[in-house]
PDB file of C-alpha atoms and ligand atoms in Angstrom:
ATOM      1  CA  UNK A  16       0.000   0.000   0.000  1.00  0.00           C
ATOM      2  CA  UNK A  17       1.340   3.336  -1.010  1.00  0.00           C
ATOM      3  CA  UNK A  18       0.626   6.487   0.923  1.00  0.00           C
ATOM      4  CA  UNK A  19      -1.947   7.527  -1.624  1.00  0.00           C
ATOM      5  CA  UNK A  20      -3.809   4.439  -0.957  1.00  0.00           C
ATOM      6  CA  UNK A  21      -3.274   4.551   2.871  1.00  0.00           C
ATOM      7  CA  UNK A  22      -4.630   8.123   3.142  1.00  0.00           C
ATOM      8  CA  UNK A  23      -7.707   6.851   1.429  1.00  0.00           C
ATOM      9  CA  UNK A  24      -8.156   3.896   2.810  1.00  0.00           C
ATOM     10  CA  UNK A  25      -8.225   5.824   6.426  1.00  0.00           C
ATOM     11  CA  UNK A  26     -10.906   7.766   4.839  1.00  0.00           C
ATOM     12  CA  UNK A  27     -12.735   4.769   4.257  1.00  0.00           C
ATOM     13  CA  UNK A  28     -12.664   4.720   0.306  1.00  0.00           C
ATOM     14  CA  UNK A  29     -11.222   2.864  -2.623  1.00  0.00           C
ATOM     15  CA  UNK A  30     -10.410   5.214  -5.718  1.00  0.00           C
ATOM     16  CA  UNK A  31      -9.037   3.202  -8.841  1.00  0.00           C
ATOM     17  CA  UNK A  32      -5.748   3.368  -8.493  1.00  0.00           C
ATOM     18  CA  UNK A  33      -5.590   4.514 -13.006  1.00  0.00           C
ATOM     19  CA  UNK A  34      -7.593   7.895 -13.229  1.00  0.00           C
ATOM     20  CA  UNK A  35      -5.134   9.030  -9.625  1.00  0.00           C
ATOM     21  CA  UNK A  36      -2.110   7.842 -11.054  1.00  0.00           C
ATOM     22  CA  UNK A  37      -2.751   9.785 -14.171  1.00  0.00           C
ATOM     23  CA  UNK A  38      -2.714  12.615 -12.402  1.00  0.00           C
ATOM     24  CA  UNK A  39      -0.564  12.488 -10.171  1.00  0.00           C
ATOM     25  CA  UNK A  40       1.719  12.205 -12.839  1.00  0.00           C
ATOM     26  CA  UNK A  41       0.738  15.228 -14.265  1.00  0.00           C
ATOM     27  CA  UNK A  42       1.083  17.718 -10.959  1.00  0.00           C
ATOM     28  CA  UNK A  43       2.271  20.838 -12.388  1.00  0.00           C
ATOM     29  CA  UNK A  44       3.869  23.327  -9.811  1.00  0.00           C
ATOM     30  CA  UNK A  45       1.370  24.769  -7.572  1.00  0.00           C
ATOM     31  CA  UNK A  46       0.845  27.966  -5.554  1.00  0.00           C
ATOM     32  CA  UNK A  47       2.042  27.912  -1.986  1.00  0.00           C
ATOM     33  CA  UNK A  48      -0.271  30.040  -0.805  1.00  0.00           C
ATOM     34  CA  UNK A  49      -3.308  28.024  -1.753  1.00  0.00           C
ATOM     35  CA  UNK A  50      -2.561  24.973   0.576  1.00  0.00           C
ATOM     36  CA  UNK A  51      -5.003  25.326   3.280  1.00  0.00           C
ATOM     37  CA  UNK A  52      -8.217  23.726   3.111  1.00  0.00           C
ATOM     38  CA  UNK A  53     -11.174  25.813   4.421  1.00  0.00           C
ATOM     39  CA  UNK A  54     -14.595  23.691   4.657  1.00  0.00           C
ATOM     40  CA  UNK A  55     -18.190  25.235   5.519  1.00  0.00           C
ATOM     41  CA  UNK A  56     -21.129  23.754   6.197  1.00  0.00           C
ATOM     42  CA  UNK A  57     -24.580  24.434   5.577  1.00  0.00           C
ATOM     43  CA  UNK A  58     -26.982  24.733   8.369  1.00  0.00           C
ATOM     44  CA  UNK A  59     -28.532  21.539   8.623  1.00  0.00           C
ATOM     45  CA  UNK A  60     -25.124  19.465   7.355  1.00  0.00           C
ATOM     46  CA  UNK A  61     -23.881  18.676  10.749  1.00  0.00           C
ATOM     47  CA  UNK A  62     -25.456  16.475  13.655  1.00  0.00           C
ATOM     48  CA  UNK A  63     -27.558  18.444  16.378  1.00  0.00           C
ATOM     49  CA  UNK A  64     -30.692  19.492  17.535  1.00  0.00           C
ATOM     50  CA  UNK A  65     -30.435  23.091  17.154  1.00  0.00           C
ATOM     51  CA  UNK A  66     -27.821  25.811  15.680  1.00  0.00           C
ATOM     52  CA  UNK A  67     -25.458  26.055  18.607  1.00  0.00           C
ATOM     53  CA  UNK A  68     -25.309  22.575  18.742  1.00  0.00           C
ATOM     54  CA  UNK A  69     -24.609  21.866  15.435  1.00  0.00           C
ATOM     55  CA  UNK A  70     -21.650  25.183  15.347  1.00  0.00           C
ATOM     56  CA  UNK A  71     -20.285  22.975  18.347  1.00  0.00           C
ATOM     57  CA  UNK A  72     -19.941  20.148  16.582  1.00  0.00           C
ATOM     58  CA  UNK A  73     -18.244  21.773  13.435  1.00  0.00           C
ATOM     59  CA  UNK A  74     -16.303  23.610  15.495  1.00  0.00           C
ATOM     60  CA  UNK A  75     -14.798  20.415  17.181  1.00  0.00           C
ATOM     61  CA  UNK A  76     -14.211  19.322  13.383  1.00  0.00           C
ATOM     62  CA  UNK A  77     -12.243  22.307  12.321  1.00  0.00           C
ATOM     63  CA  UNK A  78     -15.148  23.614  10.059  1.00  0.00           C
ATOM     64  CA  UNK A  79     -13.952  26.687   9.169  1.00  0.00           C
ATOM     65  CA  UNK A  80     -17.931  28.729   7.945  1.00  0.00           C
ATOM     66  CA  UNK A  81     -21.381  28.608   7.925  1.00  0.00           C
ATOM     67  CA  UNK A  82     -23.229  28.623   5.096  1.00  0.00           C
ATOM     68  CA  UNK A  83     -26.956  29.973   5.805  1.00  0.00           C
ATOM     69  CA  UNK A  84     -29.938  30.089   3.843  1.00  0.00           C
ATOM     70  CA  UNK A  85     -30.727  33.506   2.384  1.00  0.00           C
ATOM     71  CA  UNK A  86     -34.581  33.222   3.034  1.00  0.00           C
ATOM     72  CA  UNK A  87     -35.822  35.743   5.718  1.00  0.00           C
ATOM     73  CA  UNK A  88     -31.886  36.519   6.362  1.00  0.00           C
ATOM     74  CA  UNK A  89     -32.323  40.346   7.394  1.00  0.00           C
ATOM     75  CA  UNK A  90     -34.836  38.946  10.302  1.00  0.00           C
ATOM     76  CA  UNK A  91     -31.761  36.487  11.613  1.00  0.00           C
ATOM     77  CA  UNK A  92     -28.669  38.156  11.260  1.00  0.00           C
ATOM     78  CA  UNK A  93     -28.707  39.359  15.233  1.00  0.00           C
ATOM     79  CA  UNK A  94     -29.441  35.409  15.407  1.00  0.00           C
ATOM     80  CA  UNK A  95     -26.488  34.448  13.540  1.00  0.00           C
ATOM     81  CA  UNK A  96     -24.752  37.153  15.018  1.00  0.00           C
ATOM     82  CA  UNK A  97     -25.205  35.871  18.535  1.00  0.00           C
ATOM     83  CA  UNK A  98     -24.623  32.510  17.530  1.00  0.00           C
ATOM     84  CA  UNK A  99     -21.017  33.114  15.576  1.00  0.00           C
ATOM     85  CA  UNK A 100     -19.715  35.483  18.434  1.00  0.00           C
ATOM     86  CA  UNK A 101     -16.398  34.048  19.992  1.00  0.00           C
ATOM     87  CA  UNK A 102     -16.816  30.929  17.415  1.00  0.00           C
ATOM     88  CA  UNK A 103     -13.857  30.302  15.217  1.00  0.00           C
ATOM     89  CA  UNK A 104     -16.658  29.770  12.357  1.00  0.00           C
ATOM     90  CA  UNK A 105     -16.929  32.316   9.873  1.00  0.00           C
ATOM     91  CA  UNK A 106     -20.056  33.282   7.561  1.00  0.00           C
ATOM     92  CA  UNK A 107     -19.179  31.761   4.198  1.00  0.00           C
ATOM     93  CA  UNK A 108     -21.483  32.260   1.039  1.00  0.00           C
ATOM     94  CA  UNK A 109     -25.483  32.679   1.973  1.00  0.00           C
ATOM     95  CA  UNK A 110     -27.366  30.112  -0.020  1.00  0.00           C
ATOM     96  CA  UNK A 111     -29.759  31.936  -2.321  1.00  0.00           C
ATOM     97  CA  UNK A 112     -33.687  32.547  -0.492  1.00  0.00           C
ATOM     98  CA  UNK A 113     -34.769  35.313  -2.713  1.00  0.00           C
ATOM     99  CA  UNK A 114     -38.356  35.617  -4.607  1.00  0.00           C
ATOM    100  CA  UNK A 115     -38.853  35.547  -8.162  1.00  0.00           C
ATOM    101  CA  UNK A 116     -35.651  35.056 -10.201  1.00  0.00           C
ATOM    102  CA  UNK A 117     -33.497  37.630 -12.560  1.00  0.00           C
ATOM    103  CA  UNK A 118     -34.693  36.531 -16.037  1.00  0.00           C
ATOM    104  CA  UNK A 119     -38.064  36.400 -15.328  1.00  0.00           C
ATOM    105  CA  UNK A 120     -40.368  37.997 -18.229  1.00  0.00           C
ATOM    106  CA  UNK A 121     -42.742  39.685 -15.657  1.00  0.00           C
ATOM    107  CA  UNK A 122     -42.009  42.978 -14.120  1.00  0.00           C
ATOM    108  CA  UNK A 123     -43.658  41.923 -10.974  1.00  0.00           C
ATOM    109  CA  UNK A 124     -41.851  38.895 -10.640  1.00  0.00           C
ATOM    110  CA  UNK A 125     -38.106  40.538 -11.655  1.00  0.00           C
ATOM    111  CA  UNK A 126     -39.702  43.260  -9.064  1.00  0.00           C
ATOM    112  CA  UNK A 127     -39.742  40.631  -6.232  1.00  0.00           C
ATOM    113  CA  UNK A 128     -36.386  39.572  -7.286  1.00  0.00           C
ATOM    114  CA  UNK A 129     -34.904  42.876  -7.612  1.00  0.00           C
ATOM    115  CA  UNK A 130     -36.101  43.854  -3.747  1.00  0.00           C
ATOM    116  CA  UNK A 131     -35.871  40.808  -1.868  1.00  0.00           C
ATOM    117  CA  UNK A 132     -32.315  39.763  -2.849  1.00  0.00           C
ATOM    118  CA  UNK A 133     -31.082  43.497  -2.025  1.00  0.00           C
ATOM    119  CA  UNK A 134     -32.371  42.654   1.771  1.00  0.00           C
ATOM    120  CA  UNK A 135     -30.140  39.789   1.414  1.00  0.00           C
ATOM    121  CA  UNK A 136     -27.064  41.249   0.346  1.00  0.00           C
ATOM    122  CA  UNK A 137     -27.626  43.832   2.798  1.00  0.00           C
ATOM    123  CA  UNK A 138     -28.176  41.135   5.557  1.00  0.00           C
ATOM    124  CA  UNK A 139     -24.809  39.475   3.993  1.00  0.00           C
ATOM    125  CA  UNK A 140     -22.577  41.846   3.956  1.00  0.00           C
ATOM    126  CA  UNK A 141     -23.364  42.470   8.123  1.00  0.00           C
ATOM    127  CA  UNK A 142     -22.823  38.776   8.680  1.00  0.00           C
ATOM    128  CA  UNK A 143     -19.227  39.329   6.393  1.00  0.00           C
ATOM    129  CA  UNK A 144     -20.325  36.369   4.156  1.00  0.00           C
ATOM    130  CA  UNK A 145     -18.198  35.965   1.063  1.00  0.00           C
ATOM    131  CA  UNK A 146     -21.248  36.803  -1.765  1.00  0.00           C
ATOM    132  CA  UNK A 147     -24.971  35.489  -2.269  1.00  0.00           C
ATOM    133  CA  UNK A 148     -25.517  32.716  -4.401  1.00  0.00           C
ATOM    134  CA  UNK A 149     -27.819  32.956  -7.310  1.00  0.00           C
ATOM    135  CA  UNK A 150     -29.037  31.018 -10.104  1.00  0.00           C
ATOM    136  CA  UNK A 151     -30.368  33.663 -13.491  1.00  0.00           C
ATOM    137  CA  UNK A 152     -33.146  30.944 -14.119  1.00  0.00           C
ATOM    138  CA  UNK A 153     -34.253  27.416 -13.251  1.00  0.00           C
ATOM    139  CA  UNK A 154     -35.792  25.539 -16.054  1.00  0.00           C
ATOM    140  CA  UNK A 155     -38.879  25.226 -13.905  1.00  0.00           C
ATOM    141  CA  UNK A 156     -38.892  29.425 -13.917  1.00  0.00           C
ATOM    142  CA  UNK A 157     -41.252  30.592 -16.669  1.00  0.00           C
ATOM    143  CA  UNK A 158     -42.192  32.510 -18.237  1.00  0.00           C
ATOM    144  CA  UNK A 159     -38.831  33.315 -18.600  1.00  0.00           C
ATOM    145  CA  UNK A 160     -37.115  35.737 -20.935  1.00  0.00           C
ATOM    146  CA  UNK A 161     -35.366  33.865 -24.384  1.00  0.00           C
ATOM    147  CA  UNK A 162     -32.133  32.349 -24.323  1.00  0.00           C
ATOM    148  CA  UNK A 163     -30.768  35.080 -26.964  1.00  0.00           C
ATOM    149  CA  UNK A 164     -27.885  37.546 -27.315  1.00  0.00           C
ATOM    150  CA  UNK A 165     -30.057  40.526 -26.303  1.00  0.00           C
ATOM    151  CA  UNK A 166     -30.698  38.829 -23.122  1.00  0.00           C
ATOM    152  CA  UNK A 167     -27.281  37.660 -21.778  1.00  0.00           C
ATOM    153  CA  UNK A 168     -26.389  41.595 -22.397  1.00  0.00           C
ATOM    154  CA  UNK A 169     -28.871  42.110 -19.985  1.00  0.00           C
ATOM    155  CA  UNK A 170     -28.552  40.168 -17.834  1.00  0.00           C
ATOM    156  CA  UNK A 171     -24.344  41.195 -17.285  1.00  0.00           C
ATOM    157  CA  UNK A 172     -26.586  45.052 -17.124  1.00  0.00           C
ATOM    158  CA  UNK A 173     -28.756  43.606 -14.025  1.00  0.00           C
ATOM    159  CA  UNK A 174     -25.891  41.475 -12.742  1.00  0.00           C
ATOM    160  CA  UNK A 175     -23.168  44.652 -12.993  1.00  0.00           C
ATOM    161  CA  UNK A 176     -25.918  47.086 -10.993  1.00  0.00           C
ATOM    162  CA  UNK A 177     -26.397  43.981  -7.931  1.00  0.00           C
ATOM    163  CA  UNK A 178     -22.556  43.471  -7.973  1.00  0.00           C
ATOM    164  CA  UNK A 179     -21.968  47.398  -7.432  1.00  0.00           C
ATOM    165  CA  UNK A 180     -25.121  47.126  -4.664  1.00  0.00           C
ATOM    166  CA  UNK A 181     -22.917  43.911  -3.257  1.00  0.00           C
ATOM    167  CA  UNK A 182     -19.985  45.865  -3.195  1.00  0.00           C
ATOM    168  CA  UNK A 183     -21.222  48.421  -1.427  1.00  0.00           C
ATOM    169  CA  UNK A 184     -22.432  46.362   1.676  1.00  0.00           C
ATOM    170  CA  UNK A 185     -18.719  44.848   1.563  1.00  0.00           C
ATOM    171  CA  UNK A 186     -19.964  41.498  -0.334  1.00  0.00           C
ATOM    172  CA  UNK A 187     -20.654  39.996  -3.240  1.00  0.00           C
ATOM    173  CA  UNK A 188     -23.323  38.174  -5.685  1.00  0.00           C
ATOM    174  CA  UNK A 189     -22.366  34.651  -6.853  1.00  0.00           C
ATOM    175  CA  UNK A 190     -23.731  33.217 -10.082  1.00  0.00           C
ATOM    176  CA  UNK A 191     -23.872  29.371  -9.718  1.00  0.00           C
ATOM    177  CA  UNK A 192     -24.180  26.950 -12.789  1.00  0.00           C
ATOM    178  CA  UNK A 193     -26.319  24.200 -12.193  1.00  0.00           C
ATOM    179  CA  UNK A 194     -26.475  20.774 -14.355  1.00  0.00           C
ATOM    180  CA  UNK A 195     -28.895  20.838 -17.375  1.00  0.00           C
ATOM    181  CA  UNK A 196     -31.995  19.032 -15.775  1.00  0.00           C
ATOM    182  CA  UNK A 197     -32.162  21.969 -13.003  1.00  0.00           C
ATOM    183  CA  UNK A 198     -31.284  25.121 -15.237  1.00  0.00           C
ATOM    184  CA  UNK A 199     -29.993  24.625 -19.102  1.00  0.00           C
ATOM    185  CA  UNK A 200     -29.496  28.024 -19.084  1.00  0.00           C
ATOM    186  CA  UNK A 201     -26.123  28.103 -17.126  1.00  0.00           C
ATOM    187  CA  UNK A 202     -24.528  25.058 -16.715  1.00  0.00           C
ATOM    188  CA  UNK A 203     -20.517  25.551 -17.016  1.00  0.00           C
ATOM    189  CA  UNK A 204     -18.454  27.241 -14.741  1.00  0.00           C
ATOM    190  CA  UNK A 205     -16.025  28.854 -17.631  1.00  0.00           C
ATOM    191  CA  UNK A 206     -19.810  30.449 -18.805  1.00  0.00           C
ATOM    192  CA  UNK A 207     -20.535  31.719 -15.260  1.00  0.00           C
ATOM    193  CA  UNK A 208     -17.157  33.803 -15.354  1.00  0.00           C
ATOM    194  CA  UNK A 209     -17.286  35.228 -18.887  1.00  0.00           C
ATOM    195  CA  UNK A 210     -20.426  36.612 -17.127  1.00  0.00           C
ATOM    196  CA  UNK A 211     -18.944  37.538 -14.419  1.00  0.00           C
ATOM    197  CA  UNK A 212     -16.054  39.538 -16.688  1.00  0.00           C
ATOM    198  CA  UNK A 213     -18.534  40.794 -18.934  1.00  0.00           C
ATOM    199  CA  UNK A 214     -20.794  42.395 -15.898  1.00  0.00           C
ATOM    200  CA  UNK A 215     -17.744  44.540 -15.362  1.00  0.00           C
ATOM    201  CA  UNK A 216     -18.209  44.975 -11.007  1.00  0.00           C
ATOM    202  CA  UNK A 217     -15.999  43.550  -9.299  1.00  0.00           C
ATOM    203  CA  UNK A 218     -18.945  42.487  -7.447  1.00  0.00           C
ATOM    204  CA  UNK A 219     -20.252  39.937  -9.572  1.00  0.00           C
ATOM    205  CA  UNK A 220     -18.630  36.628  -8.612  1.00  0.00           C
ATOM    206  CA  UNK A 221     -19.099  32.694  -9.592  1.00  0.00           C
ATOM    207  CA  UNK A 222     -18.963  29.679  -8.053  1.00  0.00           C
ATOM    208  CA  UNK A 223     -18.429  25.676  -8.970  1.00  0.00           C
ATOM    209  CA  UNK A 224     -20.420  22.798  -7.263  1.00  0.00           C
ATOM    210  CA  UNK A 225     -18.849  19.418  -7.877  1.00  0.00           C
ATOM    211  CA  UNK A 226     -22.051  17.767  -7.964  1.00  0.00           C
ATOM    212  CA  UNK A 227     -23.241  20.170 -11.005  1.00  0.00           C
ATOM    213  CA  UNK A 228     -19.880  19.843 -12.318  1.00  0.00           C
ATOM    214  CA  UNK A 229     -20.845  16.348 -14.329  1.00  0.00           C
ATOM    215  CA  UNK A 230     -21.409  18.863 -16.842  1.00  0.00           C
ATOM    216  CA  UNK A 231     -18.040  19.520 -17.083  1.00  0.00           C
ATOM    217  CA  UNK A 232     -15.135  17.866 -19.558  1.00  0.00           C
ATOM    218  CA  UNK A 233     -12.514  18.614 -16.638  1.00  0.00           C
ATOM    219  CA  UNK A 234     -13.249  19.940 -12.856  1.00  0.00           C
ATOM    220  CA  UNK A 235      -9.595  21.205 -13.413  1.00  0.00           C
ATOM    221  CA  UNK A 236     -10.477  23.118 -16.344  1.00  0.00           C
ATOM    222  CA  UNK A 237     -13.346  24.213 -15.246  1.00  0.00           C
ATOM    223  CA  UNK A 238     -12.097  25.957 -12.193  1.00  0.00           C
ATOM    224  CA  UNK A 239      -8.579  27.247 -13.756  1.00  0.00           C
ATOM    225  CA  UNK A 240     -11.098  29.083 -15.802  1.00  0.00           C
ATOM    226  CA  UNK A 241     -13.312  30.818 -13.297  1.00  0.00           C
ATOM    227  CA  UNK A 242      -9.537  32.304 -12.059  1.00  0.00           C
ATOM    228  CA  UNK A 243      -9.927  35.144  -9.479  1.00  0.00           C
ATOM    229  CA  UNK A 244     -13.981  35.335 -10.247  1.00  0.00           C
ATOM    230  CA  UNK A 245     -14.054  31.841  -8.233  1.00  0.00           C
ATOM    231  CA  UNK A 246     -15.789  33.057  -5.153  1.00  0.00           C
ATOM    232  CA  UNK A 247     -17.042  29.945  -3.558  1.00  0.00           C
ATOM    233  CA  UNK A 248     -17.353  26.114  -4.277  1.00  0.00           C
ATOM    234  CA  UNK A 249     -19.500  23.445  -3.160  1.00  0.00           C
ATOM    235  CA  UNK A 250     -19.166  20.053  -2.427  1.00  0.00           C
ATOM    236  CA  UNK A 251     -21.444  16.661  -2.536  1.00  0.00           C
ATOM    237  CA  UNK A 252     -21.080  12.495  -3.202  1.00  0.00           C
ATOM    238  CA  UNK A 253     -21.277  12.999  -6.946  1.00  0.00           C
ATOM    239  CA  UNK A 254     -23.417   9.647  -7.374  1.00  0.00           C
ATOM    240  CA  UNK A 255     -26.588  11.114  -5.308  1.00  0.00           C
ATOM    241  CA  UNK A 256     -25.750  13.972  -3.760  1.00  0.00           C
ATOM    242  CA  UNK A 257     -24.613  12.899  -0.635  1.00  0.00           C
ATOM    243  CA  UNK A 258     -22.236  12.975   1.789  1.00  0.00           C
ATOM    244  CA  UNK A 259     -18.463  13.088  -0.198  1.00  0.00           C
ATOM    245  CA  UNK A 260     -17.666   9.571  -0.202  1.00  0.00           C
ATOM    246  CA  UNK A 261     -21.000   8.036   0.175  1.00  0.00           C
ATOM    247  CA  UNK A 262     -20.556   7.425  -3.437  1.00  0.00           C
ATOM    248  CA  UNK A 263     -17.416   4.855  -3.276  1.00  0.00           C
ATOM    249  CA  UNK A 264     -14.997   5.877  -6.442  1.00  0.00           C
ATOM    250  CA  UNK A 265     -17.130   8.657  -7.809  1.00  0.00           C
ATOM    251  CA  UNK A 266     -16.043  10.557  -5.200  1.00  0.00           C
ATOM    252  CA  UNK A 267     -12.867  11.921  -6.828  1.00  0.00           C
ATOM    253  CA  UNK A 268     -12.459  16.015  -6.158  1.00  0.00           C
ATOM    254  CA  UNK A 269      -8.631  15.452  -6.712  1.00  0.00           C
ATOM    255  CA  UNK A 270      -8.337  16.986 -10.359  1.00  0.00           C
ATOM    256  CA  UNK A 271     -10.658  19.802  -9.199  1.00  0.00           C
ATOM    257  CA  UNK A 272      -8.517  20.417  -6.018  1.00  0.00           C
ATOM    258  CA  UNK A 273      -5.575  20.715  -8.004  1.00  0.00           C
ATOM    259  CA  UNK A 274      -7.146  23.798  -9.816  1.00  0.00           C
ATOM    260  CA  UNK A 275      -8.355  25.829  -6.475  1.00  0.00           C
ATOM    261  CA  UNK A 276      -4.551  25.323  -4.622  1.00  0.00           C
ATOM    262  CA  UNK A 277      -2.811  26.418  -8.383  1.00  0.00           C
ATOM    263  CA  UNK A 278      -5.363  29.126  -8.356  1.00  0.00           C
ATOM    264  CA  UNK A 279      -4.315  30.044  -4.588  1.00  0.00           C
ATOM    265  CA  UNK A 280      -8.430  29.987  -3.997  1.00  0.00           C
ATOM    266  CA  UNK A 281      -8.680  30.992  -0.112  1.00  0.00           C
ATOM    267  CA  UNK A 282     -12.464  31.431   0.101  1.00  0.00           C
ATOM    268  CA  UNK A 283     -14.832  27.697   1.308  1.00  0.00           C
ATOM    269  CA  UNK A 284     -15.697  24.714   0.125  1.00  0.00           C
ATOM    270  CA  UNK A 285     -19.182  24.104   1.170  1.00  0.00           C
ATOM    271  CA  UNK A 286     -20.999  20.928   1.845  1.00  0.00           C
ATOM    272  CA  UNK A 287     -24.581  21.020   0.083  1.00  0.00           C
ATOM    273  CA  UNK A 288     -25.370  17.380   0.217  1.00  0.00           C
ATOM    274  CA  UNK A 289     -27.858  15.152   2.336  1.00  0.00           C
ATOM    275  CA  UNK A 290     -26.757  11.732   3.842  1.00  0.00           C
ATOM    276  CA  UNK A 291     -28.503   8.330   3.585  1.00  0.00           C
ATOM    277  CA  UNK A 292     -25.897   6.849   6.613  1.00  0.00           C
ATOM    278  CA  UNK A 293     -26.140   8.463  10.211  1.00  0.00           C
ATOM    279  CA  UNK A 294     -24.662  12.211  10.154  1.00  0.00           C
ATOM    280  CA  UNK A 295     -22.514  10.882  13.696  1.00  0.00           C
ATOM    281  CA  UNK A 296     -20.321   8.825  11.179  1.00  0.00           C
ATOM    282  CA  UNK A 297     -20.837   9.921   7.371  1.00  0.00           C
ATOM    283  CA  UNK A 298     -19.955  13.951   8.071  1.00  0.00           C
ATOM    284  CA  UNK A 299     -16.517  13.402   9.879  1.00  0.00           C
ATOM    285  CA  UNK A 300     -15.641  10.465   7.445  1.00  0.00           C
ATOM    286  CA  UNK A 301     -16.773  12.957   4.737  1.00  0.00           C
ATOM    287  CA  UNK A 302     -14.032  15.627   6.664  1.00  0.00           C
ATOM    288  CA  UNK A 303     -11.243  13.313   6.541  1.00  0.00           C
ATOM    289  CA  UNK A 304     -12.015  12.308   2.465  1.00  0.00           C
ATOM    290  CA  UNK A 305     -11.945  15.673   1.492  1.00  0.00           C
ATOM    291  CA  UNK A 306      -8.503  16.844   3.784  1.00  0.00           C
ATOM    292  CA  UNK A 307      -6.488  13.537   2.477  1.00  0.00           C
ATOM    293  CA  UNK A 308      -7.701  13.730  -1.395  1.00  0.00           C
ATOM    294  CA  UNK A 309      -6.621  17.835  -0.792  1.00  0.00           C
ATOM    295  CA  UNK A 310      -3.167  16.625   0.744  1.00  0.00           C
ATOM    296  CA  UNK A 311      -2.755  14.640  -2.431  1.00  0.00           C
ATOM    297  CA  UNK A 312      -4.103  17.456  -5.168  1.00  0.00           C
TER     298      UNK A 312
HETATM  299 MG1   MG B 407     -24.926  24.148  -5.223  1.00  0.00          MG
END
């Protein structure tokens, strides 16, 4: 047994030993300053029967930040507040909770959008969260505006005004690609950041979630091209969407890993994942996958 097969074997999972060996054969030099590994949670990822308890818990696990949901934020962030004081847990990304959605063909419905994600970027930026998530349209959304050149220039016109409104509450707006069968519309990363460039505010961000990432030829490519508008990632089994490693094999993030410590990425990776095993033993087995497969990226 070789170290790379020790450290995942004390993780609890076999990986092929051909698709590692190809690349760790390939390692090109890497950025010192991207070699530590920051994970976040979302609110209901670890074991507990309330907040506190659960911050305890990820606190005892090294979890760097919470990720909450955006819905009703601006009436919790004293909550939060409370709860992250004298914590080593930071706020990572908040996890979308807005009405209506930016592409939507009706004014009332963009209105909703347009107002209630503003009281969450407000409520962000006094938590210090990293940016908002946001998806431009589910395919469920409709009736939504056309997939057409006039409305991606629109949409970097709305997305450039919210990143200037994030930056101004010390924050950011996150686009997120999701796979096709949840939103066609945007469903690569490298996509997400020629947005994000074309919005022209520093404020509009992107983001990468392994689990949407099947769409993707290479999670290494895919990230290397976000470069600095790579503002958050998340994380999930990449079978089912569970726990990391609840998925045997599948549950390689090593090529993808590779990309965020070249890049020198210092902002979260964030569970968003359920867990068909008991939380006790699947979320600290999950931990030690993802620190040994980052040892070895
Ligand atoms: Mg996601």
């Amino acid at each position: 047994m070789d170290r790379r097969e020790f450290l995942l074997g004390a993780a609890g999972l076999t990986l092929a030993a051909s698709p590692l060996g190809v690349l760790s054969c390939s390692t090109p030099h890497r950025s010192e300053k991207g070699s530590d590994l920051k994970l976040s949670f979302q609110e209901k990822t670890a074991p507990g029967k309330d907040l506190n308890e659960r911050l305890d818990y990820m606190e005892a696990l090294g979890i760097a930040a919470l990720e909450p949901g955006g819905r009703g934020l601006a009436d919790r962030v004293n909550e939060l507040q409370q709860a992250l004081r004298g914590r080593d847990i930071k706020t990572s990304a908040i996890c979308a909770g807005f009405e209506g959605f930016i592409l939507a063909e009706d004014p009332a419905v963009k209105a909703a959008f347009d107002s209630s994600i503003r009281d969450i970027i407000a409520a962000a930026g006094e938590l210090g969260s990293t940016g908002v998530i946001m998806v431009p349209v589910f395919n469920h959304q409709k009736p939504a505006l056309p997939h057409t050149l006039q409305t991606r220039e629109y949409l970097c016109e709305q997305m450039h005004e919210l990143g200037e409104y994030a930056l101004k509450h010390n924050t950011t707006v996150i686009l997120e690609p999701l796979n096709r069968k949840e939103a066609h519309y945007l469903r690569q990363v490298a996509d997400a950041a020629a947005i994000c460039r074309d919005s022209k505010s520093a404020g509009v961000k992107c983001m990468g979630d392994f689990w949407h990432m099947q769409e993707e030829t290479s999670d290494y490519a895919a990230f290397i091209s976000a470069g600095e508008y790579l503002q958050h990632v998340h994380v999930a089994s990449r079978g089912h969407r569970r726990m990391p490693g609840e998925d045997g094999e599948l549950d390689n993030y090593i090529d993808g890993m590779r990309a965020l410590k070249q890049l020198g990425y210092d902002k979260y990776i964030s569970f968003e994942c359920g867990t068909d095993g008991d939380r006790n033993q699947t979320v600290p087995a999950a931990v030690e996958l993802l620190r040994s497969q980052w040892k070895l990226a």
